[in-house]
Short mmCIF file of C-alpha atoms in Angstrom, two decimals:
data_model
loop_
_atom_site.label_atom_id
_atom_site.label_comp_id
_atom_site.label_asym_id
_atom_site.label_seq_id
_atom_site.Cartn_x
_atom_site.Cartn_y
_atom_site.Cartn_z
CA MET L 1 -128.89 -74.05 11.28
CA ASN L 2 -132.17 -74.03 9.35
CA ILE L 3 -134.19 -72.25 12.17
CA LEU L 4 -131.63 -68.85 11.35
CA ALA L 5 -132.17 -69.56 7.88
CA GLY L 6 -135.73 -68.91 8.16
CA ILE L 7 -135.32 -66.32 11.11
CA ILE L 8 -132.73 -64.31 8.16
CA PHE L 9 -135.08 -64.95 5.34
CA LEU L 10 -138.32 -63.66 7.24
CA PHE L 11 -135.67 -60.72 8.57
CA SER L 12 -134.65 -59.80 5.32
CA ILE L 13 -138.31 -59.26 3.62
CA VAL L 14 -139.81 -57.51 6.80
CA SER L 15 -137.04 -54.77 7.51
CA ASP L 16 -137.28 -54.32 3.73
CA GLN L 17 -141.25 -53.78 3.59
CA LEU L 18 -140.89 -51.46 6.87
CA THR L 19 -137.96 -49.37 5.60
CA LYS L 20 -138.95 -48.87 2.47
CA LEU L 21 -142.77 -47.73 4.14
CA TRP L 22 -140.74 -45.23 6.36
CA ALA L 23 -139.44 -44.09 2.96
CA VAL L 24 -142.35 -43.60 1.49
CA ASN L 25 -143.98 -41.53 4.11
CA GLN L 26 -140.45 -39.69 5.08
CA LEU L 27 -138.41 -39.21 1.89
CA LYS L 28 -141.00 -39.58 -1.30
CA ASP L 29 -142.06 -35.49 -0.84
CA GLY L 30 -139.15 -33.81 0.51
CA GLU L 31 -135.67 -33.44 0.61
CA SER L 32 -132.82 -35.92 1.22
CA ILE L 33 -131.51 -36.78 4.99
CA LYS L 34 -128.39 -36.91 5.75
CA LEU L 35 -126.57 -39.35 7.69
CA ILE L 36 -123.26 -38.77 7.47
CA GLY L 37 -122.34 -35.54 5.97
CA ASN L 38 -122.53 -36.01 1.70
CA PHE L 39 -121.36 -39.36 1.90
CA LEU L 40 -124.30 -41.36 3.50
CA ARG L 41 -128.04 -40.49 2.92
CA PHE L 42 -131.39 -41.25 2.65
CA THR L 43 -132.98 -39.82 -0.77
CA TYR L 44 -136.30 -41.72 -1.94
CA ALA L 45 -136.24 -43.36 -5.65
CA GLU L 46 -138.48 -45.31 -7.62
CA ASN L 47 -136.89 -47.82 -9.86
CA LYS L 48 -138.92 -49.55 -12.37
CA GLY L 49 -135.51 -51.56 -13.45
CA ALA L 50 -132.43 -53.89 -11.78
CA ALA L 51 -129.63 -53.07 -10.50
CA PHE L 52 -128.20 -49.76 -11.36
CA SER L 53 -131.53 -49.08 -12.98
CA ILE L 54 -130.55 -50.92 -16.06
CA LEU L 55 -132.96 -53.16 -17.59
CA GLN L 56 -135.49 -49.83 -17.30
CA ASN L 57 -139.91 -50.61 -17.61
CA GLN L 58 -139.38 -53.92 -18.17
CA LEU L 59 -141.99 -55.46 -15.27
CA TRP L 60 -142.96 -59.00 -16.65
CA PHE L 61 -139.63 -59.71 -17.19
CA PHE L 62 -138.31 -59.11 -14.19
CA ILE L 63 -141.36 -60.99 -12.09
CA ILE L 64 -141.11 -64.06 -14.25
CA ALA L 65 -137.35 -63.61 -13.82
CA THR L 66 -138.05 -63.41 -9.91
CA VAL L 67 -140.21 -66.63 -10.13
CA VAL L 68 -137.91 -68.89 -11.29
CA MET L 69 -134.99 -67.87 -9.25
CA LEU L 70 -136.66 -68.52 -6.27
CA ILE L 71 -137.77 -71.79 -7.76
CA ILE L 72 -134.20 -72.41 -7.82
CA LEU L 73 -133.55 -71.67 -4.47
CA GLY L 74 -136.49 -73.14 -2.79
CA TYR L 75 -135.20 -76.32 -5.06
CA MET L 76 -131.73 -76.14 -4.02
CA PHE L 77 -132.30 -75.45 -0.56
CA PHE L 78 -135.03 -78.11 0.45
CA MET L 79 -133.55 -80.67 -1.95
CA ALA L 80 -130.02 -80.88 -1.99
CA LYS L 81 -128.57 -82.35 1.31
CA ASN L 82 -125.46 -81.83 1.01
CA LEU L 83 -125.77 -78.08 1.66
CA THR L 84 -123.30 -76.57 4.77
CA PRO L 85 -125.34 -74.27 6.72
CA VAL L 86 -124.00 -71.00 5.71
CA SER L 87 -124.60 -71.86 2.12
CA ARG L 88 -128.54 -72.39 3.66
CA LEU L 89 -127.95 -68.87 5.35
CA SER L 90 -126.73 -68.09 1.98
CA ILE L 91 -129.34 -68.83 -0.14
CA SER L 92 -131.96 -67.00 2.45
CA MET L 93 -130.65 -64.03 2.63
CA ILE L 94 -130.76 -63.91 -1.76
CA ALA L 95 -134.39 -65.34 -1.67
CA GLY L 96 -135.45 -62.66 1.28
CA GLY L 97 -134.19 -59.90 -1.17
CA ALA L 98 -135.86 -61.02 -3.44
CA ILE L 99 -138.79 -61.40 -2.61
CA GLY L 100 -138.54 -57.83 -0.95
CA ASN L 101 -138.26 -56.43 -4.26
CA PHE L 102 -140.50 -58.83 -6.05
CA ILE L 103 -143.55 -57.24 -3.21
CA ASP L 104 -142.91 -53.96 -4.32
CA ARG L 105 -143.04 -55.03 -8.13
CA LEU L 106 -146.05 -56.32 -7.92
CA ARG L 107 -147.35 -54.10 -5.71
CA LEU L 108 -146.14 -50.49 -7.08
CA GLY L 109 -145.16 -51.82 -10.45
CA HIS L 110 -141.33 -50.60 -9.63
CA VAL L 111 -139.05 -51.05 -6.47
CA VAL L 112 -138.60 -48.08 -3.40
CA ASP L 113 -134.78 -48.00 -3.34
CA PHE L 114 -133.44 -44.75 -0.32
CA ILE L 115 -129.87 -45.73 0.29
CA ASP L 116 -127.59 -43.58 -1.23
CA VAL L 117 -123.95 -43.55 -0.86
CA ARG L 118 -121.79 -41.32 -2.60
CA PHE L 119 -117.69 -40.66 -2.43
CA GLY L 120 -117.32 -36.86 -3.21
CA SER L 121 -118.24 -35.38 -6.55
CA PHE L 122 -115.96 -38.58 -7.67
CA TYR L 123 -118.77 -40.91 -8.14
CA ASN L 124 -121.87 -41.23 -6.48
CA PHE L 125 -123.16 -44.72 -6.05
CA PRO L 126 -126.60 -46.45 -7.65
CA ILE L 127 -129.72 -45.89 -4.65
CA PHE L 128 -130.44 -48.76 -3.56
CA ASN L 129 -132.67 -50.43 -0.38
CA ILE L 130 -132.54 -53.32 2.40
CA ALA L 131 -133.40 -56.29 0.03
CA ASP L 132 -130.39 -55.22 -2.38
CA SER L 133 -128.31 -55.45 0.71
CA PHE L 134 -129.36 -59.03 1.08
CA VAL L 135 -129.19 -59.92 -2.08
CA VAL L 136 -125.34 -58.61 -2.75
CA CYS L 137 -124.60 -60.05 0.56
CA GLY L 138 -125.91 -63.23 0.35
CA THR L 139 -124.88 -63.90 -2.85
CA ILE L 140 -120.58 -62.38 -2.41
CA LEU L 141 -120.76 -64.64 0.61
CA MET L 142 -122.42 -67.58 -1.84
CA ILE L 143 -119.11 -67.01 -4.46
CA ILE L 144 -117.15 -67.18 -1.44
CA LEU L 145 -117.82 -70.69 -0.49
CA ILE L 146 -118.36 -71.97 -3.90
CA LEU L 147 -114.96 -70.57 -4.19
CA PHE L 148 -112.87 -72.18 -1.42
CA ASN L 149 -115.47 -75.31 -1.97
CA LYS L 150 -117.53 -74.83 0.84
CA PHE L 151 -120.27 -74.82 -0.49
CA GLU L 152 -121.76 -78.32 0.53
CA LYS L 153 -120.78 -81.02 2.71
CA SER L 154 -117.56 -83.42 1.21
CA ASP L 155 -119.51 -86.69 0.75
CA ILE L 156 -117.00 -89.43 3.30
CA ASN L 157 -117.78 -92.68 1.21
CA GLY L 158 -116.79 -90.34 -2.60
#
């Protein structure tokens, strides 16, 4: 299962960086590309903040916070012997997504976002990227595992 976690980790980083490269080359100076009417489109955006564009222009905060979070996730992944295989997958998803956005912040000073979801005129969801998707899905998975007491293996002797 650690092999699958490693594949997920690498896939999240590579797919994120390749899709962002595509977005920069195809969308930066152009218009949005509509995929499903006005519901789903690709629109180039540069995010100098976090989710929902909060904490704009706090580059060093995000660099330090990401390094600290990656150290904690790495410690959990490699040092905790009682994690379930699915817990390791959730950690891999979060870490891979975090590294994808970390690369952008170091290289560009901002994160490239391009996935644009709109719910008619009712709600325009903040533009996001593949890395964000991995972080969110991995976090949701981790929360579910914790809530249902499946994050760690039960100790038979305890």
